[in-house]
Short mmCIF file of C-alpha atoms in Angstrom, two decimals:
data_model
loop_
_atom_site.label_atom_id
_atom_site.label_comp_id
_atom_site.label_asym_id
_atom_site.label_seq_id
_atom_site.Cartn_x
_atom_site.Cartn_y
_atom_site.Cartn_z
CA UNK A 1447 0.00 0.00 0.00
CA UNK A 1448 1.30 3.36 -0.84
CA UNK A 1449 2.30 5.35 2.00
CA UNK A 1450 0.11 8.80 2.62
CA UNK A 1451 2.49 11.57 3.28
CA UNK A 1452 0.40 14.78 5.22
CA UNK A 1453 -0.51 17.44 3.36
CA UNK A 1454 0.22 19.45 6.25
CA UNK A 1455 2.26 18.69 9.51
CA UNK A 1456 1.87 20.76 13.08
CA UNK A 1457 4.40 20.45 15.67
CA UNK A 1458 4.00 21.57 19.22
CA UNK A 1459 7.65 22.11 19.93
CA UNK A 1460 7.70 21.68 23.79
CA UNK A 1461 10.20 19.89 25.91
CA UNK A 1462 13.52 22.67 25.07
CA UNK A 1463 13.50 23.80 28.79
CA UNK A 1464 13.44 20.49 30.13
CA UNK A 1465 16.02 18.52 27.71
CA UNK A 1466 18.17 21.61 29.00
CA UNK A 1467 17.31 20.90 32.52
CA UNK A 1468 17.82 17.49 32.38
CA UNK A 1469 21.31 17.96 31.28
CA UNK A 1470 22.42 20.84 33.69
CA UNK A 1471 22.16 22.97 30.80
CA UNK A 1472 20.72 27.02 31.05
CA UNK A 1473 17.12 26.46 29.58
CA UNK A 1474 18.06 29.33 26.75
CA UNK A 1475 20.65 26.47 25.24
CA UNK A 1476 18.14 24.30 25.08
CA UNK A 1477 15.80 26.57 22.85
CA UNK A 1478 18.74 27.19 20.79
CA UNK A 1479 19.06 23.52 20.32
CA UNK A 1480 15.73 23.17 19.12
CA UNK A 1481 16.42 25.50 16.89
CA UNK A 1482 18.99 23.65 15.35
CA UNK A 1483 15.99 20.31 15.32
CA UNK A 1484 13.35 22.62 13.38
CA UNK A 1485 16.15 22.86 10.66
CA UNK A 1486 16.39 19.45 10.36
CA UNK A 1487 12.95 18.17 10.33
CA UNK A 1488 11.88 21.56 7.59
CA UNK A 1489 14.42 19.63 5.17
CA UNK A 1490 13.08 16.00 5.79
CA UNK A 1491 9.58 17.17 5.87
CA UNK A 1492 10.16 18.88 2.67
CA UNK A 1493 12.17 15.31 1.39
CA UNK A 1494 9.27 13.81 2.22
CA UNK A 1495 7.23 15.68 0.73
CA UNK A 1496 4.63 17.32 2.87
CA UNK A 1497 4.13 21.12 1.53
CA UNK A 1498 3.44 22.77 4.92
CA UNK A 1499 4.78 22.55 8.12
CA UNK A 1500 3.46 24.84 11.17
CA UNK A 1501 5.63 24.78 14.40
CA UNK A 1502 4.60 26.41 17.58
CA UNK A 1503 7.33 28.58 18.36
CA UNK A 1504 6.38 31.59 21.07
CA UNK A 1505 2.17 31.48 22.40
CA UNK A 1506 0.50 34.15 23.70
CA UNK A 1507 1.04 32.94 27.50
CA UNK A 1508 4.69 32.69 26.84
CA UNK A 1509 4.94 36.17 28.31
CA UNK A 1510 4.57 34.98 31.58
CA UNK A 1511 7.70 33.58 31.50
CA UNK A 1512 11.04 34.91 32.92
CA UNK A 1513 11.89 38.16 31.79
CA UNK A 1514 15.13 36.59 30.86
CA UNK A 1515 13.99 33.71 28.82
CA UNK A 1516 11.38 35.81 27.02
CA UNK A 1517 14.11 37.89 25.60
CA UNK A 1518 15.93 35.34 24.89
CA UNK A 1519 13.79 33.98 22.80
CA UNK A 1520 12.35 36.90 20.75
CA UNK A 1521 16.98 37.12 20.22
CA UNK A 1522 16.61 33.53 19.13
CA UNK A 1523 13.66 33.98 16.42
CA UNK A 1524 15.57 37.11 15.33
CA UNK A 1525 18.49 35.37 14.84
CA UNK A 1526 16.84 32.11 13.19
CA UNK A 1527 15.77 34.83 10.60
CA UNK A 1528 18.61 36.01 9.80
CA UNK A 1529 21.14 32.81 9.88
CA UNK A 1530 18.35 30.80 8.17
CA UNK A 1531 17.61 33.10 4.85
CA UNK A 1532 19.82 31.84 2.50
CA UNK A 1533 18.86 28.12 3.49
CA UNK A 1534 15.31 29.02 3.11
CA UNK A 1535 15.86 30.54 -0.06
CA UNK A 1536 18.15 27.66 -1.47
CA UNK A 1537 15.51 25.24 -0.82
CA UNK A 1538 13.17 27.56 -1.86
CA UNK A 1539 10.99 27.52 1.39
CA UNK A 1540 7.98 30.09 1.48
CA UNK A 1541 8.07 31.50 5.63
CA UNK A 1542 4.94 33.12 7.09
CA UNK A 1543 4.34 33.63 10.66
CA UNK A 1544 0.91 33.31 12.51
CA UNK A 1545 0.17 35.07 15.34
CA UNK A 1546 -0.25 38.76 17.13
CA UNK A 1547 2.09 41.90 16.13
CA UNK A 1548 1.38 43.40 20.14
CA UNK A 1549 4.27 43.21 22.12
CA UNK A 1550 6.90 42.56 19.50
CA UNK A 1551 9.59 45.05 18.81
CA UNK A 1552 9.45 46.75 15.56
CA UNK A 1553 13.11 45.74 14.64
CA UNK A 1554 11.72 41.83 14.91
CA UNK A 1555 8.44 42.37 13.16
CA UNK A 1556 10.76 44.28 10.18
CA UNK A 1557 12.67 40.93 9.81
CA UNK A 1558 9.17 38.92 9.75
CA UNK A 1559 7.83 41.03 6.69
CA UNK A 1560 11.50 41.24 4.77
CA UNK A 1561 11.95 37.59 5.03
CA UNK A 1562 7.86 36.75 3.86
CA UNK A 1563 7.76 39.15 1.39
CA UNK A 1564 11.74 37.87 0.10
CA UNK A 1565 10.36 34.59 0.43
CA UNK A 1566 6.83 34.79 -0.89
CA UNK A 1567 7.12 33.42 -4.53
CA UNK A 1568 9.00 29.94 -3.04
CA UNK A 1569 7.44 27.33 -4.44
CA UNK A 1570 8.55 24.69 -1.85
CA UNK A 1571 7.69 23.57 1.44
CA UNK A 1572 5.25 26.50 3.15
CA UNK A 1573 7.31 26.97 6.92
CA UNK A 1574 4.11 28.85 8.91
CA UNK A 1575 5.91 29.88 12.28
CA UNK A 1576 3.47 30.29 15.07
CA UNK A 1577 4.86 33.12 17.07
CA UNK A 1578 3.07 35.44 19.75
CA UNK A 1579 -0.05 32.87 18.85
CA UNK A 1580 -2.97 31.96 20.79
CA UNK A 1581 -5.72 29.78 18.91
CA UNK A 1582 -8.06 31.69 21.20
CA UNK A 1583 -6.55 34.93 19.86
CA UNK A 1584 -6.72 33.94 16.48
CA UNK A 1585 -10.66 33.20 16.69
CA UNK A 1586 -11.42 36.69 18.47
CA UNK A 1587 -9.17 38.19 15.93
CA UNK A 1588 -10.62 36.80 13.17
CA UNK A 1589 -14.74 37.55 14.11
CA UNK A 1590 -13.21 41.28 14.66
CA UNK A 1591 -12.03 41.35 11.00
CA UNK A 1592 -15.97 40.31 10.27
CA UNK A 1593 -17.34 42.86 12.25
CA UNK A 1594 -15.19 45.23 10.68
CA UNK A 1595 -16.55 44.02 7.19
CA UNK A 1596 -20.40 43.98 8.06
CA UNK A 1597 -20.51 40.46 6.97
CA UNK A 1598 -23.96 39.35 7.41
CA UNK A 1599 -23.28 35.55 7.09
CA UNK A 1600 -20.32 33.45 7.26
CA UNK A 1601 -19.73 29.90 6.74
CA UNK A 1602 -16.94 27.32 8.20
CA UNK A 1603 -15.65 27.82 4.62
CA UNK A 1604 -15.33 31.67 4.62
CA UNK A 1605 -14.63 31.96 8.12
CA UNK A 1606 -11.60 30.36 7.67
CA UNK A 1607 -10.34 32.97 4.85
CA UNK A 1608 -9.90 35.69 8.24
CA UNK A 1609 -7.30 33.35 9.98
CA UNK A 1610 -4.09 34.31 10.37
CA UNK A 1611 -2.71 32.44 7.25
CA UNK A 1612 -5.55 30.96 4.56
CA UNK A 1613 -3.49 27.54 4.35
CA UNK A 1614 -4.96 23.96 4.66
CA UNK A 1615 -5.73 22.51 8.03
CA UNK A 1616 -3.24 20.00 9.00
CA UNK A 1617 -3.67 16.13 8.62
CA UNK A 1618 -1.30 15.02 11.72
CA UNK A 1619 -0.12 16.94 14.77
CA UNK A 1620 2.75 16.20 16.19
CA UNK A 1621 3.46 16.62 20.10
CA UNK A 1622 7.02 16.19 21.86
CA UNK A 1623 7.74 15.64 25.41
CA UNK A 1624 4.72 13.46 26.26
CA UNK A 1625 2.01 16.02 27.04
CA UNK A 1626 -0.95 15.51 26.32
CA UNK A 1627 -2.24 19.05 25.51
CA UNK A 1628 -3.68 21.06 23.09
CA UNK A 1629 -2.22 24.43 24.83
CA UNK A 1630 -4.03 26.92 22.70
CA UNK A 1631 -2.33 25.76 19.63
CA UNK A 1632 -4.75 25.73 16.06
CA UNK A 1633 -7.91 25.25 17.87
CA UNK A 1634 -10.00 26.05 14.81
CA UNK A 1635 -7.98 24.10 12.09
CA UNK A 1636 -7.29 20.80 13.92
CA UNK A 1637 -11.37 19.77 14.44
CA UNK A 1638 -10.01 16.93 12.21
CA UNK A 1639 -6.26 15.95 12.76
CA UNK A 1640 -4.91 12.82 14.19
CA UNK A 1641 -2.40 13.37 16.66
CA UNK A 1642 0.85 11.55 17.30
CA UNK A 1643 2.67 12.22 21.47
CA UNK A 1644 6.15 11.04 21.77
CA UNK A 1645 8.20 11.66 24.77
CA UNK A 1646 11.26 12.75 22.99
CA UNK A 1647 12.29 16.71 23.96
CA UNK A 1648 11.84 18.74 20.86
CA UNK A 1649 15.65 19.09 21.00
CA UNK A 1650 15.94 14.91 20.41
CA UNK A 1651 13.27 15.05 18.03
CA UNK A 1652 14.74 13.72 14.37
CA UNK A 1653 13.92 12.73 11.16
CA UNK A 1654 13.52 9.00 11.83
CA UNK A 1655 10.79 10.21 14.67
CA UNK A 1656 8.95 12.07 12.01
CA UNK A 1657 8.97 9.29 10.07
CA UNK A 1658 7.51 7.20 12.62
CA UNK A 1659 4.82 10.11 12.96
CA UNK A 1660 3.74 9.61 9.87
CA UNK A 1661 4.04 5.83 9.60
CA UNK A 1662 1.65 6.37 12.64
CA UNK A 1663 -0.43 8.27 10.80
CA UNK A 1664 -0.66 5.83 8.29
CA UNK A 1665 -2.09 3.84 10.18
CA UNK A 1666 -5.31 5.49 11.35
CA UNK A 1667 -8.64 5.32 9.19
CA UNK A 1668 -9.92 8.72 8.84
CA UNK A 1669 -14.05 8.97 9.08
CA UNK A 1670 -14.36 12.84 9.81
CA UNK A 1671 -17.65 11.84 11.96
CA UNK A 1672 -18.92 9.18 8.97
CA UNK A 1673 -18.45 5.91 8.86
CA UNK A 1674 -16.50 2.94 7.05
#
């Protein structure tokens, strides 16, 4: 039987902190290790041949962290912008980021827009960071943009056009670090996703994992409420 490949792959990227822990490591290395994993699985994803990947990068509650680690991660993105251009334009990756503009500097959101718009005619692999997102924030958001409009019906069809990004919903979420939580992440698009939970840190996660994600996925008979 041939093997399905997911149109679309999300990752909850959660376990950096703790793989750093665990290893009497500062918890910022361990972000910047994961860092290094999201490069990795892009390109196998993309080898693979699944055309977009979402990761959850930075969430809406993240603020409540540490002073410390919050700016050490809004460095981090800002840096994984820069150092990663010329990959992502080699492999011709298209990069779009979901989530709020409030509360991020204007030098970071500058390097958002230059590297989307220098990136927008890739015809590759679709790399939608989910930064400063909140799936609750994204629904409120988008019903604002309605009201805006005057729109005096809407459908699940056209509702969907005021998200963040209009891409498909994703097939197969992926979890790391054994959680079982949704955490805010997509709660509009993933009605109908099968998700895979591995214990692995994000920072251990690698391509033969993803693989066994979607050999997983594989695996599962998808009704979307009918039946077989």
């Amino acid at each position: 039987m041939e093997l399905k490949i997911p149109n679309h792959i999300a990752i909850i990227m959660d376990g950096n902190g703790r793989w750093a822990k665990s290893k009497g490591l500062p918890r910022t290395l361990g972000h910047r290790e994961g860092a290094k994993t999201l490069r990795k699985i892009l390109t196998h994803a993309s080898q693979r041949g699944v055309k977009f990947l979402t990761v959850y990068a930075f969430s809406t509650e993240n603020w409540k962290r540490e002073k410390t680690e919050v700016d050490a991660l809004m460095f981090l993105f800002k840096s994984y912008i820069k150092n990663e251009r010329k990959n992502l334009m080699k492999n011709k990756v298209k990069f779009i980021v979901s989530g709020r503009v409030e509360g991020v500097s204007e030098g970071l959101l500058k390097e958002i827009k230059d590297l989307e718009k220098v990136t927008e005619n890739n015809e590759g692999i679709v790399l939608n960071i989910a930064f400063n997102y909140g799936g609750r924030a994204e629904i409120i958001d988008a019903i604002n943009k309605i009201i805006k409009e005057d729109k005096e019906e809407i459908t699940e069809e056209s509702f969907s056009k005021y998200l963040y990004n209009d891409i498909p919903d994703p097939e197969l979420v992926i979890r790391t670090s054994g959680e079982f939580r949704v955490s805010n992440f997509l709660l509009w698009q993933i009605a109908y996703s099968e998700f895979y939970i591995t214990n692995l840190y994000w920072p251990d996660f690698n391509e033969e994992a993803l693989d066994e994600a979607i050999d997983s996925y594989n695996k599962r008979e998808r009704r979307f409420g009918g039946i077989k």
